[in-house]
Structures are given as C-alpha cells and as structure tokens.
mmCIF file of C-alpha atoms in Angstrom:
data_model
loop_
_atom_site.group_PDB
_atom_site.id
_atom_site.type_symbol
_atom_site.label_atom_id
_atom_site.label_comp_id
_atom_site.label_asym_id
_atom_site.label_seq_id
_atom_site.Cartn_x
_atom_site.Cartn_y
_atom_site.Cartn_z
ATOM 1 C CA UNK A 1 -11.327 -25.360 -16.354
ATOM 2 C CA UNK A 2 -7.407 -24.951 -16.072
ATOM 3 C CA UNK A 3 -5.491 -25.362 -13.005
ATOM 4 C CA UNK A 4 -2.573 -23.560 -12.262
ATOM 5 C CA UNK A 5 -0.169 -24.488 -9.423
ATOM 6 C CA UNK A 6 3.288 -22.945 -10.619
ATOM 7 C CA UNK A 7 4.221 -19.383 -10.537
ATOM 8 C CA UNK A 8 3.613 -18.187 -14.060
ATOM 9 C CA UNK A 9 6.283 -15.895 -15.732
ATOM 10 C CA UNK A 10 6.254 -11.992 -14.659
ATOM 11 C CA UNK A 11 4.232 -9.839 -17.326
ATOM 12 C CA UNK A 12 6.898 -8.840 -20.284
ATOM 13 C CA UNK A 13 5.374 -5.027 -19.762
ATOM 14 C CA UNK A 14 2.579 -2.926 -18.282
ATOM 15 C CA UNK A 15 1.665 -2.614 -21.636
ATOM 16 C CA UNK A 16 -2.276 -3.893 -22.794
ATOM 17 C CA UNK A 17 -4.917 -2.413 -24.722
ATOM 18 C CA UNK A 18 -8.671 -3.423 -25.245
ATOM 19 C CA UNK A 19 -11.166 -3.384 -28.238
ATOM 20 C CA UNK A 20 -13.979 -2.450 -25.754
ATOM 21 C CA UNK A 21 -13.043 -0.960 -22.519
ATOM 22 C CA UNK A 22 -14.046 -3.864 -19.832
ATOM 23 C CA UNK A 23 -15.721 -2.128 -16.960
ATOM 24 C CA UNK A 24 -15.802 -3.271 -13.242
ATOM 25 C CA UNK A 25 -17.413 -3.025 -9.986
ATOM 26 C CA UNK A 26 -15.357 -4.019 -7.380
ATOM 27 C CA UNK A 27 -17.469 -5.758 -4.009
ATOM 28 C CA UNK A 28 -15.017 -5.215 -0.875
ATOM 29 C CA UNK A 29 -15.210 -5.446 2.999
ATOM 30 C CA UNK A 30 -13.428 -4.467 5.862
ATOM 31 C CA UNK A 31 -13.586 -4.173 9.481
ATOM 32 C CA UNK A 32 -11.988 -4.703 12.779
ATOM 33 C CA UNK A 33 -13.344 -8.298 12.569
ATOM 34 C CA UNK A 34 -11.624 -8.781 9.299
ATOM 35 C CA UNK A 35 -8.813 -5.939 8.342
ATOM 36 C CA UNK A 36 -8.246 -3.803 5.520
ATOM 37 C CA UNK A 37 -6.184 -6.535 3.390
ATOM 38 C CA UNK A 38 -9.117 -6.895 1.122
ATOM 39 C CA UNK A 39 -9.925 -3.541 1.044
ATOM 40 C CA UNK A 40 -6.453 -1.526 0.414
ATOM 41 C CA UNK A 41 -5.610 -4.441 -2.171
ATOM 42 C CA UNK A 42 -8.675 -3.787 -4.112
ATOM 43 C CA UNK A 43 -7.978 -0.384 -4.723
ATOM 44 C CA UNK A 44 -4.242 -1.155 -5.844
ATOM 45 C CA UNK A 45 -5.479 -3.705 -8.260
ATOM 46 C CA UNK A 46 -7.967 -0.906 -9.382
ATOM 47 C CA UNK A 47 -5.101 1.498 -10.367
ATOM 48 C CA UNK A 48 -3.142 -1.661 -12.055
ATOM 49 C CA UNK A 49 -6.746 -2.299 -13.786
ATOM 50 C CA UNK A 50 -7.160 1.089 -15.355
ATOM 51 C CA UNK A 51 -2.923 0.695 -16.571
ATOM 52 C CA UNK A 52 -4.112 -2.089 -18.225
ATOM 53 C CA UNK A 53 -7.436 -0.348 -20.257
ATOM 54 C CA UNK A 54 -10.096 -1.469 -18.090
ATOM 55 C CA UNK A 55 -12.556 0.686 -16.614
ATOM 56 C CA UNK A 56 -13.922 0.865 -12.744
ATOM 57 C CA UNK A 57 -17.380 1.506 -12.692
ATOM 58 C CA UNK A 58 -16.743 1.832 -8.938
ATOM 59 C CA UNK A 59 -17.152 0.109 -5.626
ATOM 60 C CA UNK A 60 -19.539 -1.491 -3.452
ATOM 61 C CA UNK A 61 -18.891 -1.829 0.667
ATOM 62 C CA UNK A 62 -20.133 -2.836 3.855
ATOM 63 C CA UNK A 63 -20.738 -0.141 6.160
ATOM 64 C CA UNK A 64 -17.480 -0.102 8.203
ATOM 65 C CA UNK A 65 -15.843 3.495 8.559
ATOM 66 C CA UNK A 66 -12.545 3.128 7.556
ATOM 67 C CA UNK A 67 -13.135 0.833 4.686
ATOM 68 C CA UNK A 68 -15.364 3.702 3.076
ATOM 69 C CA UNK A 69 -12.724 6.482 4.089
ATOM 70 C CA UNK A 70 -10.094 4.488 2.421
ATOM 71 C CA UNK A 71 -12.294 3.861 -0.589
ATOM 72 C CA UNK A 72 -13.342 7.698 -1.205
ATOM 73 C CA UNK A 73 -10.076 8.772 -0.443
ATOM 74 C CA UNK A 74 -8.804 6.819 -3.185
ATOM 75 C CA UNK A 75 -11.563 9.028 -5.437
ATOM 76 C CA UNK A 76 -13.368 6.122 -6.042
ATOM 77 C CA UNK A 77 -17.347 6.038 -6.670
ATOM 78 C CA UNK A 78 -19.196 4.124 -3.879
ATOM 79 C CA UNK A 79 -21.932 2.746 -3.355
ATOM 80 C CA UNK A 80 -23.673 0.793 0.229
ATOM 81 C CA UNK A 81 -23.521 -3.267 -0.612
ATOM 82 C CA UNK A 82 -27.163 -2.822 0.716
ATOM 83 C CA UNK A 83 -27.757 -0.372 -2.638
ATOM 84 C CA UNK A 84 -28.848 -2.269 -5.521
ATOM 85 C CA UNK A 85 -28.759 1.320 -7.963
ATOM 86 C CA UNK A 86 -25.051 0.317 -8.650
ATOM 87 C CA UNK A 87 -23.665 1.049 -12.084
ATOM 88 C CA UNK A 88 -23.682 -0.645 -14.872
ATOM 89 C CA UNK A 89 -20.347 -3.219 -15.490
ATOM 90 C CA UNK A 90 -19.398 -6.000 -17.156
ATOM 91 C CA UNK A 91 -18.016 -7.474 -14.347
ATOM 92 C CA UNK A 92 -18.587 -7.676 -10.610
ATOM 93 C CA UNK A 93 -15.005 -8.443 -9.146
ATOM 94 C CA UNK A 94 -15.636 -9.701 -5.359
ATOM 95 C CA UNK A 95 -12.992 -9.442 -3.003
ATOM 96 C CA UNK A 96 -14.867 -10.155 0.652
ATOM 97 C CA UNK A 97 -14.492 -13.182 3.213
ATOM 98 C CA UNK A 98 -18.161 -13.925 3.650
ATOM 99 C CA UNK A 99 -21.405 -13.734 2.335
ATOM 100 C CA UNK A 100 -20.847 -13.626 -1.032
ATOM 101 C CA UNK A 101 -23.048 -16.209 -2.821
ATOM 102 C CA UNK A 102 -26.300 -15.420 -2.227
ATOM 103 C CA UNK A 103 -25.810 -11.754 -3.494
ATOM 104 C CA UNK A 104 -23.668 -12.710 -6.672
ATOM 105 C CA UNK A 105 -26.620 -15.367 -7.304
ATOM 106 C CA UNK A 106 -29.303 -11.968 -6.990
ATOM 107 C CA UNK A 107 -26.982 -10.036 -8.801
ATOM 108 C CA UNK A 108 -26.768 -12.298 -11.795
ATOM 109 C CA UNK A 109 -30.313 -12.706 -11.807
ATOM 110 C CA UNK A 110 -30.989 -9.116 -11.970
ATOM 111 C CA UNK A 111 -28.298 -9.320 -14.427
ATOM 112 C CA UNK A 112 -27.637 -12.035 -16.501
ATOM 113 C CA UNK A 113 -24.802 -10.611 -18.656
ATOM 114 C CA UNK A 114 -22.785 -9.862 -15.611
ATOM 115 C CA UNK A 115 -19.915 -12.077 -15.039
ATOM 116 C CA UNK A 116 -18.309 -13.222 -12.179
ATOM 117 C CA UNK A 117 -14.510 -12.325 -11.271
ATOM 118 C CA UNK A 118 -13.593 -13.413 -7.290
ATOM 119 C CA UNK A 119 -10.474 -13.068 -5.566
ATOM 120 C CA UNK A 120 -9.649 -15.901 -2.696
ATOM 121 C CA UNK A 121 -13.232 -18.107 -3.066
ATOM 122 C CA UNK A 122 -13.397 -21.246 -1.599
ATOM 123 C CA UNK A 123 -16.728 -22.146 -3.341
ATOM 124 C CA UNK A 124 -15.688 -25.114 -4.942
ATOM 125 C CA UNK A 125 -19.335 -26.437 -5.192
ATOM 126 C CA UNK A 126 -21.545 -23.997 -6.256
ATOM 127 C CA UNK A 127 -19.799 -22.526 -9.698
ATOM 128 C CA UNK A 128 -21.283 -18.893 -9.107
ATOM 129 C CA UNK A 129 -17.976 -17.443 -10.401
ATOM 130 C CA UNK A 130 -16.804 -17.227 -13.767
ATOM 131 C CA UNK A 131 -13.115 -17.090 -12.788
ATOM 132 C CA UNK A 132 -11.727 -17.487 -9.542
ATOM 133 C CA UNK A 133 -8.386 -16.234 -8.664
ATOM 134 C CA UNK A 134 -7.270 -17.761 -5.205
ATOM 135 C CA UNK A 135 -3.304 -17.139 -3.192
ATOM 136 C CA UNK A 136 -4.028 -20.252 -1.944
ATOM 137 C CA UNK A 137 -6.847 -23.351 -1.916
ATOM 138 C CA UNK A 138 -8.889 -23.898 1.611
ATOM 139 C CA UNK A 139 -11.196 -26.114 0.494
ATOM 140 C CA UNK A 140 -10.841 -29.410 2.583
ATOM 141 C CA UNK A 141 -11.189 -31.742 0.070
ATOM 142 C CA UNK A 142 -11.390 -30.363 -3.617
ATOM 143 C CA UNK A 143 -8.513 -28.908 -5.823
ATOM 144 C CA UNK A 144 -10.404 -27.176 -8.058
ATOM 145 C CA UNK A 145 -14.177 -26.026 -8.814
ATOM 146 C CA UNK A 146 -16.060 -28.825 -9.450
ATOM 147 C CA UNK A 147 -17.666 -27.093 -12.221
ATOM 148 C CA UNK A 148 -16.081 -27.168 -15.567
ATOM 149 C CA UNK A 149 -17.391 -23.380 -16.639
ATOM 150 C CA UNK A 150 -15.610 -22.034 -13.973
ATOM 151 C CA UNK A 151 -11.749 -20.853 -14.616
ATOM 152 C CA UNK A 152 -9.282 -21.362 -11.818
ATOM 153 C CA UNK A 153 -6.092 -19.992 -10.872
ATOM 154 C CA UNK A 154 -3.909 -20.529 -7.789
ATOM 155 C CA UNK A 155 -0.764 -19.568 -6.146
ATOM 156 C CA UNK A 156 1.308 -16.706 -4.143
ATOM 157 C CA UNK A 157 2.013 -15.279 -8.338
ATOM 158 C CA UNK A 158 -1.170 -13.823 -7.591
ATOM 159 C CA UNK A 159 -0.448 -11.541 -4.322
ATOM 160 C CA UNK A 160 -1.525 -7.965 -4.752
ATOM 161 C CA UNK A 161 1.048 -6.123 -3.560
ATOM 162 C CA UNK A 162 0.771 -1.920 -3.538
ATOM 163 C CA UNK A 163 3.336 -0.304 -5.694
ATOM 164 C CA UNK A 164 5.548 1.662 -2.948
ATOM 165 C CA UNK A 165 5.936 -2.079 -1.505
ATOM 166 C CA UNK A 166 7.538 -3.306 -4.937
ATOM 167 C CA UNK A 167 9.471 -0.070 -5.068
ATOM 168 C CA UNK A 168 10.931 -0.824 -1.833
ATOM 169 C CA UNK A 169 12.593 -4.289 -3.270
ATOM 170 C CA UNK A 170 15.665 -2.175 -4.429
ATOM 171 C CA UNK A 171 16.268 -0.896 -0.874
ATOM 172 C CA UNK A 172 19.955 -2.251 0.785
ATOM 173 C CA UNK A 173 19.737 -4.748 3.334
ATOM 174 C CA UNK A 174 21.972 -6.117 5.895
ATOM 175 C CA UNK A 175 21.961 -9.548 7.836
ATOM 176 C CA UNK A 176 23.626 -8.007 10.768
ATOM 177 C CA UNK A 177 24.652 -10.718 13.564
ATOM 178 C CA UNK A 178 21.849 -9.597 16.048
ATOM 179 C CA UNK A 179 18.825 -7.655 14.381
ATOM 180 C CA UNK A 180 18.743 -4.130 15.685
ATOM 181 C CA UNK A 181 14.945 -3.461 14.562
ATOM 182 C CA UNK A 182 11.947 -4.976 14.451
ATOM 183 C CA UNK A 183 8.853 -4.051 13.080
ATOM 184 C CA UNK A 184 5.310 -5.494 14.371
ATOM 185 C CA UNK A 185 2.658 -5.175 12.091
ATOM 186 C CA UNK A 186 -1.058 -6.754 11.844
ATOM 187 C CA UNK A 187 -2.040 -5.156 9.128
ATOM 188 C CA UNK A 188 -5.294 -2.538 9.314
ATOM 189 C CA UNK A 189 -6.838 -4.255 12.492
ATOM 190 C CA UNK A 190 -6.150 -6.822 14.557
ATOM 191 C CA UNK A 191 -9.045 -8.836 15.060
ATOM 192 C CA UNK A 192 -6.973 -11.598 17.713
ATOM 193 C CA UNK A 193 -4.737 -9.083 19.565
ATOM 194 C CA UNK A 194 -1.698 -10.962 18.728
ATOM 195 C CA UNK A 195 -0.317 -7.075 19.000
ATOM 196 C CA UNK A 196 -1.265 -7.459 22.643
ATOM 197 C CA UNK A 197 0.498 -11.063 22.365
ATOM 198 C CA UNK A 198 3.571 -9.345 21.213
ATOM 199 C CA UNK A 199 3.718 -6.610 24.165
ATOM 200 C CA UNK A 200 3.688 -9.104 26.537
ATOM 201 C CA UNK A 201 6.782 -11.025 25.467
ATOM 202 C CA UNK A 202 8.483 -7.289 25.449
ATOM 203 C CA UNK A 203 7.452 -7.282 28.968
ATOM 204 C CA UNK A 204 9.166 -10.061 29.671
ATOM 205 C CA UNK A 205 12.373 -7.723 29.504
ATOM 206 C CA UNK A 206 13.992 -5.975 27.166
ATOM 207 C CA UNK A 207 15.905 -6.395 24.123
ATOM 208 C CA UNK A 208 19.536 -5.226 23.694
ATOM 209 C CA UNK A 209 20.525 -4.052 21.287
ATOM 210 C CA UNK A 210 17.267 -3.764 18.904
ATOM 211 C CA UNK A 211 14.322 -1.312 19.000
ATOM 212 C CA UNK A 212 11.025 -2.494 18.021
ATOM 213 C CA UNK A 213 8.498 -0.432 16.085
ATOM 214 C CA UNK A 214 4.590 -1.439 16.249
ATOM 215 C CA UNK A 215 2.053 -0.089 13.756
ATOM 216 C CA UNK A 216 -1.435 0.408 14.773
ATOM 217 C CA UNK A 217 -3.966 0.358 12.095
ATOM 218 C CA UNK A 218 -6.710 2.610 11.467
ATOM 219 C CA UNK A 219 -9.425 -0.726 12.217
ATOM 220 C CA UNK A 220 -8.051 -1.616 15.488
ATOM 221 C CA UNK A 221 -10.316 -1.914 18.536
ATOM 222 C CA UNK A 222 -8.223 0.030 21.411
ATOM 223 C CA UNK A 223 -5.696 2.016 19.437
ATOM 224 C CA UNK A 224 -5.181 4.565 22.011
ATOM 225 C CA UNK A 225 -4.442 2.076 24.844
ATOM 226 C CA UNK A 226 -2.096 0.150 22.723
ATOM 227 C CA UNK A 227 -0.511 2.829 22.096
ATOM 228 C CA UNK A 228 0.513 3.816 25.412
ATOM 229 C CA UNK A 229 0.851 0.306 26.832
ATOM 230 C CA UNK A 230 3.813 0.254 23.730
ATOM 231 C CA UNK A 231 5.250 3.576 24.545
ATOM 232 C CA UNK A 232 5.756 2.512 28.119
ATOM 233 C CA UNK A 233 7.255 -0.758 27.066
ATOM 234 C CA UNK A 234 9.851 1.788 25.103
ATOM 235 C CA UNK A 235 8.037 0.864 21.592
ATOM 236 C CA UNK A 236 7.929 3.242 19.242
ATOM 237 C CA UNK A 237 4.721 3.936 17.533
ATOM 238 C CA UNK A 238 3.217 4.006 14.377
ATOM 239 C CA UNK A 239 -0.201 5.647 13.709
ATOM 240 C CA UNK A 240 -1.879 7.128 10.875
ATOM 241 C CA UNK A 241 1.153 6.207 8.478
ATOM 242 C CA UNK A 242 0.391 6.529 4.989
ATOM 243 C CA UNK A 243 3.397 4.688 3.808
ATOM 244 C CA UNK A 244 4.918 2.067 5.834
ATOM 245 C CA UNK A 245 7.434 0.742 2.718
ATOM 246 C CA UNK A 246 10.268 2.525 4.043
ATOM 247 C CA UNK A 247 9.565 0.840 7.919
ATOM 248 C CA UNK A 248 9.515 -2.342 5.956
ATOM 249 C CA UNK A 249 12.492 -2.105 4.253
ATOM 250 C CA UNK A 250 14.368 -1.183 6.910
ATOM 251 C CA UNK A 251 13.559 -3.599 9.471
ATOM 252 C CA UNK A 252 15.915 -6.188 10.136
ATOM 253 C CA UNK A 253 13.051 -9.052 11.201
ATOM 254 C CA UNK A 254 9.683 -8.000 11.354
ATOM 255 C CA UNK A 255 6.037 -9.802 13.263
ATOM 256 C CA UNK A 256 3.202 -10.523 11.528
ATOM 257 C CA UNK A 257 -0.368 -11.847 10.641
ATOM 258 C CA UNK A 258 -0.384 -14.072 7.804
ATOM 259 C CA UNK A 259 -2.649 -12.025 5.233
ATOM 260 C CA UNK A 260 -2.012 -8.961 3.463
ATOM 261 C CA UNK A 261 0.699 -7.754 5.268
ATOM 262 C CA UNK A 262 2.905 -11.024 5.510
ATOM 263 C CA UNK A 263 2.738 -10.508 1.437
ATOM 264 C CA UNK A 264 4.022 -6.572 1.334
ATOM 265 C CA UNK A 265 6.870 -8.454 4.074
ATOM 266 C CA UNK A 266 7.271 -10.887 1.444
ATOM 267 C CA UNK A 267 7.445 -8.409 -1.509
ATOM 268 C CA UNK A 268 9.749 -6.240 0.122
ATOM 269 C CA UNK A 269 12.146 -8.944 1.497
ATOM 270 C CA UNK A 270 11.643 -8.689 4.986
ATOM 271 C CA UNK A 271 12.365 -11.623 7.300
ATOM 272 C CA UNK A 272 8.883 -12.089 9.025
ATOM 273 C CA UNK A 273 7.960 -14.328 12.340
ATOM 274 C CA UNK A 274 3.972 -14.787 11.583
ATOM 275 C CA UNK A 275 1.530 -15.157 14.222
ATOM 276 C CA UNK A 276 -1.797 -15.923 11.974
ATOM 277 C CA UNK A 277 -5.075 -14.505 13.691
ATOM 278 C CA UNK A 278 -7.561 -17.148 12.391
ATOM 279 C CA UNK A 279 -7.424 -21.020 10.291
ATOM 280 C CA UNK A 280 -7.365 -19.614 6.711
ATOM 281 C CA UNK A 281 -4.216 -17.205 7.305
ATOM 282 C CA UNK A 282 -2.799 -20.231 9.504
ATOM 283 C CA UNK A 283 -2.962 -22.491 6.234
ATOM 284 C CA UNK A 284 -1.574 -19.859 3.985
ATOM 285 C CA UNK A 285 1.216 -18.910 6.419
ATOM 286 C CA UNK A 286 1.754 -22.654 6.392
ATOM 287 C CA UNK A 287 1.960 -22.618 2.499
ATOM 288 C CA UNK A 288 4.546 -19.974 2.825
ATOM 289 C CA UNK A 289 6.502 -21.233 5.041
ATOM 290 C CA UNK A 290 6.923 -24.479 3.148
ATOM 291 C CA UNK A 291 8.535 -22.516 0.347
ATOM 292 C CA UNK A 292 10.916 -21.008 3.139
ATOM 293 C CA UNK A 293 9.528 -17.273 2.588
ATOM 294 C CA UNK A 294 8.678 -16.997 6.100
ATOM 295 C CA UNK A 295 8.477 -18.904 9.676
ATOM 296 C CA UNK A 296 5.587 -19.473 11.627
ATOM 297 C CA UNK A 297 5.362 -18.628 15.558
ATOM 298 C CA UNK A 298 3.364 -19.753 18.161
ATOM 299 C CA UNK A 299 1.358 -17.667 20.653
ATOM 300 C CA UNK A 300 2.121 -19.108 23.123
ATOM 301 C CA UNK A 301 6.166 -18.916 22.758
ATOM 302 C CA UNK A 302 6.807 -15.331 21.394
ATOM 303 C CA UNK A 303 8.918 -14.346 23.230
ATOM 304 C CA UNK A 304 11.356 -17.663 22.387
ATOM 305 C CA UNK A 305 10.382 -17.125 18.773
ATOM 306 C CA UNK A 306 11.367 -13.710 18.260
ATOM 307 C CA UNK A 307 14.641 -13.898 20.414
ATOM 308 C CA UNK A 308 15.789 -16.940 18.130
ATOM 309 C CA UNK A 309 15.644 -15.082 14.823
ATOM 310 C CA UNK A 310 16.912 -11.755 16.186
ATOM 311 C CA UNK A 311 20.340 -13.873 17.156
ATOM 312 C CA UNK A 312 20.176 -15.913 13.478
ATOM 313 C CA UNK A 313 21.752 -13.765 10.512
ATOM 314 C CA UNK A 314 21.781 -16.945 8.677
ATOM 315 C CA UNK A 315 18.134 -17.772 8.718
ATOM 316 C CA UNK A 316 16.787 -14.220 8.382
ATOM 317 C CA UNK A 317 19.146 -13.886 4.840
ATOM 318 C CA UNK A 318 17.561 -17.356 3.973
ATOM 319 C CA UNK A 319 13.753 -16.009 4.742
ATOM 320 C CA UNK A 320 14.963 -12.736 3.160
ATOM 321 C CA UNK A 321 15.538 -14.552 -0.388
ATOM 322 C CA UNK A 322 12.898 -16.927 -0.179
ATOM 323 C CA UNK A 323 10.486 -14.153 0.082
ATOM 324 C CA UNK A 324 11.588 -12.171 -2.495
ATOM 325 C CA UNK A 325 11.079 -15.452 -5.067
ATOM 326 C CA UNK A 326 8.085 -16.409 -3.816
ATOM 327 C CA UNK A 327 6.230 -13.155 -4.258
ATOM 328 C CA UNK A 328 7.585 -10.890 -6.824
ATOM 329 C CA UNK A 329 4.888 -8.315 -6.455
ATOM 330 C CA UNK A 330 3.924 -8.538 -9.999
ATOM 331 C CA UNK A 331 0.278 -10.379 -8.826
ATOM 332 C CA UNK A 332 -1.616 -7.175 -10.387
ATOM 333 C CA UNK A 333 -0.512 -8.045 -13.672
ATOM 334 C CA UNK A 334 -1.204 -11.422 -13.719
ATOM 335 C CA UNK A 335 -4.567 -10.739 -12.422
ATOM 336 C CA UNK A 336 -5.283 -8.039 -15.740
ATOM 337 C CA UNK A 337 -3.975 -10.535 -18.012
ATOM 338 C CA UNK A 338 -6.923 -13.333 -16.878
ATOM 339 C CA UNK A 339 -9.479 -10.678 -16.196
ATOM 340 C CA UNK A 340 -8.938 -9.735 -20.308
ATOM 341 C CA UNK A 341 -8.024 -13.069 -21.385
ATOM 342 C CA UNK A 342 -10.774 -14.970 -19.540
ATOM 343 C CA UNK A 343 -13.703 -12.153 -20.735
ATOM 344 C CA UNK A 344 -12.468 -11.375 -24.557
ATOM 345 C CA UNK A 345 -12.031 -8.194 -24.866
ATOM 346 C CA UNK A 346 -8.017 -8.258 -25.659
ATOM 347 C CA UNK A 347 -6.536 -7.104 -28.205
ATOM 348 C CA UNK A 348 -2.515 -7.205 -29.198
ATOM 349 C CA UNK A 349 0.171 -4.156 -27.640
ATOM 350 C CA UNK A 350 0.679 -2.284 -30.421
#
C-alpha cells in the first residue's frame, strides 16, 4: 500500500508504450442529481488512455440521457450498467458516486482476473479495488485503505482536466481594478440550484461595470426558465456550448460548484468564488481553498461574496496563481502512469 500526499512531478512526455495492450471498461454515471463531472472526465481520460497504449474496451452507464449522448458522441461503445454481455477487459475503471461495491464484488466473481481501477472511492474498508485514485480523502476517520493489497493515491495532481482547458493556460490575463466579467458555471447540472442562488443576488441590483455570463448545462432541471429569468436579469446565456475554455479564460472572476468545473477554473487560472452543492464537494472546495487556489462562499451571502472579489485585483491575482500550481492539468498522465505501473504491462519509451 503506498500513500501519496504531495503533488508528484508532471510526466517528462506523453510518450509510453506497452508489451500487451491493457484494455478497459470504463463504469460512469451522470444525471441531474449528480452532473456530468464524472462522465465528461471519463471520456478525456479515455483519449489520454489510448495516447498512452491502452485500449478501451468501452463503457458502461446508467440510463440518464445526456450521459449516453455524451458517451456515443464521443464514438465510444456502450453498454446499459444493467447489461452484464459487456466486453472482455482487463480492467474495470469505475468512475460513479454510488453503488459501486456490490456490482464490482459480482463483477469479479463472474470474473476473477478482472482488476479493479476506481477514481474518487471512499471505501476504505472493504478493499474491492485494486488501486484507488482519489482528488481528495472523505473518509471520516481513515487515511488510507485499510487493506494492504489495495494501492492508494491522493491529491489535486490527479484532476482530470479536458485538453482545450490546459490549452487555455497560455491565454493573457489581466487583474483589472474592478472585474468586468464574470462567468457562473455549475458544471453539467445543477443538482442544488445555487444557479438560482446566484440570480437572486443579481437581483439585488446590478453590477457596474461587469457583465456576467451563466452557462446552463445540458443535465439541468429547468433550463428554459433559467434561461429567461437570466436574460431578464441582463445575463447573458450560455447553452449548448461545446467549448467553454475560451469563456474561462476570459473571465475576470468566475462562480462555481466545487467538482469538475472548479478544477477546469483551476487549470485554466481563473479566480473562482465556489458555492459547493453537497458535503463531499464542500470538503474538497475546503481542501482547495487551504492551498489558496480558490475561496469558498456562502449561500446565504452571495451577493457580499461576489461584490468583494469583483473590487479585489489583489486577491483574484493571488487565487489566479494558486490555481494554476495546484492543478497543472497534467492529472491524465499521472493516472496512465499507475494504471500501467500498478497492472504490469509497461514497458520502457523507446
């Protein structure tokens, strides 16, 4: 068992090659009760995957529309999680919130050379994984699986970011004395309407001096009425956008959840407010913010939130390089490197 708290190095190159192609099925879910985060990162880590010689067998997903859109858009083979004809692999990488044991306990009984690859598991106890890759430990009271067959890595290193986000690192920024654009983001849903959260403080009156842009995701429960209750606040809207990097970089200060898209803020540079829509993203915003990548907001106070860092160059330039150190956007990598490393079939760059 080895425990990694650091940030490890970035990867020398994309270069890696294998002996024995090592072939995956990736397990996702997503849904307005849970986003796209694990979804949409999935399928970048895929295309980082295959860079590095691995194979995807394919994917498995629950039955939510958009997730599967998003999945055979990407060209991607899929299969129902309900379907147990899925392909052969050598590993089963899961990337879902919740009920995840009993099925990786069927599937390695149905299976017993399959090994177990999972991306933010907080099953400390049970030792169902063979290597667990984690942003950040929720587990209440253990640091580590307690089971000594189980490799474990931890830390913000690991962030999956997609690669027009990592592009965007290179684009100019200014730390202008009052920001003159927001962005509000909450990712592919928005399961706690902190959007809604973030209207009302614009109702409160308006900003001088900055414009605000709000993306609506393709998950979210009342798109079209959000919509129009921002246009009428003066908002401009974002729908259907296929890349939001450039919005990103250009924002001046930008609103957040504290998943997925708090990390592509990160990445990018951004100076983000986060408003985290459940306990888990709370923590890891929390985590975050103790590095000084980002600041944390409260519900309750948007309005007074916002207003403060739109009037404080000095503390968005301080988020803004924070950020950038604490995720690099090179998570992908890392993640290739321990997938070959941890299951032997790596050989040397030539």
């Amino acid at each position: 068992m080895r425990l990694t708290l650091e940030s490890p190095a970035a990867p020398a190159s994309d270069c890696s090659s294998v002996a024995a192609p090592l072939r995956l099925l990736c397990w996702v879910a997503g849904g307005p009760g849970i986003g796209m985060g694990h979804v949409l990162r999935t399928l970048e880590l895929a295309r980082s995957l295959e860079k590095a010689g691995l194979r995807i067998a394919g994917f498995r997903c629950n039955e939510d529309p958009s997730s599967r859109a998003a999945i055979m858009a990407a060209g991607r083979a899929l299969w129902p999680e309900r379907d147990e004809a899925a392909p052969a692999a050598d590993v089963l990488l899961v990337d879902r919130p919740t009920g995840v044991d009993a099925t990786v306990q069927a599937f390695r009984a149905a299976r017993p050379g399959l090994r177990i690859a999972a991306l933010d598991s907080f099953d400390m106890e049970g030792g169902h994984a063979d290597l667990i890759i984690n942003l950040i430990n929720h587990h209440p009271t253990l640091r580590c699986p307690q089971s000594a067959r189980v490799r474990y890595q931890e830390g913000p290193a690991y962030a999956i970011v997609r690669g027009e986000f990592l592009a965007a690192r290179d684009h100019p920024r200014s730390f202008p004395a009052q920001a003159r654009e927001v962005l509000v983001s909450f990712g592919g849903a928005d399961p706690a309407d902190h959007t809604g959260r973030v209207l009302d403080a614009l109702a409160e009156g308006a900003l001088p001096g900055t414009s605000v842009r709000l993306v609506i995701g393709p998950a979210f429960t009342d798109a079209a009425g959000t919509a129009a209750r921002a246009r009428a606040l003066g908002v401009t809207v974002l729908e259907r956008v296929t890349d939001l990097a450039p919005y990103f970089a250009a924002a001046d200060l930008a609103v957040s959840g504290g998943g997925t898209t708090m990390l592509e803020l990160a990445c990018v540079g951004t100076p983000t407010l986060v408003l985290p829509q459940n306990a888990a993203e709370a923590r890891f915003a929390e985590s975050l913010a103790a590095r000084g990548a980002v600041r944390l907001g409260e519900t309750s106070a948007v309005r007074r939130d916002l207003q403060a860092l739109i009037d404080d160059a000095d503390a968005r330039r301080r988020l803004h390089a924070a950020a950038r150190v604490s995720v690099d956007g090179f998570g992908s990598r890392r993640i290739a490197d321990l997938l070959l490393d941890t299951f032997n079939h790596v050989s040397s760059c030539p």
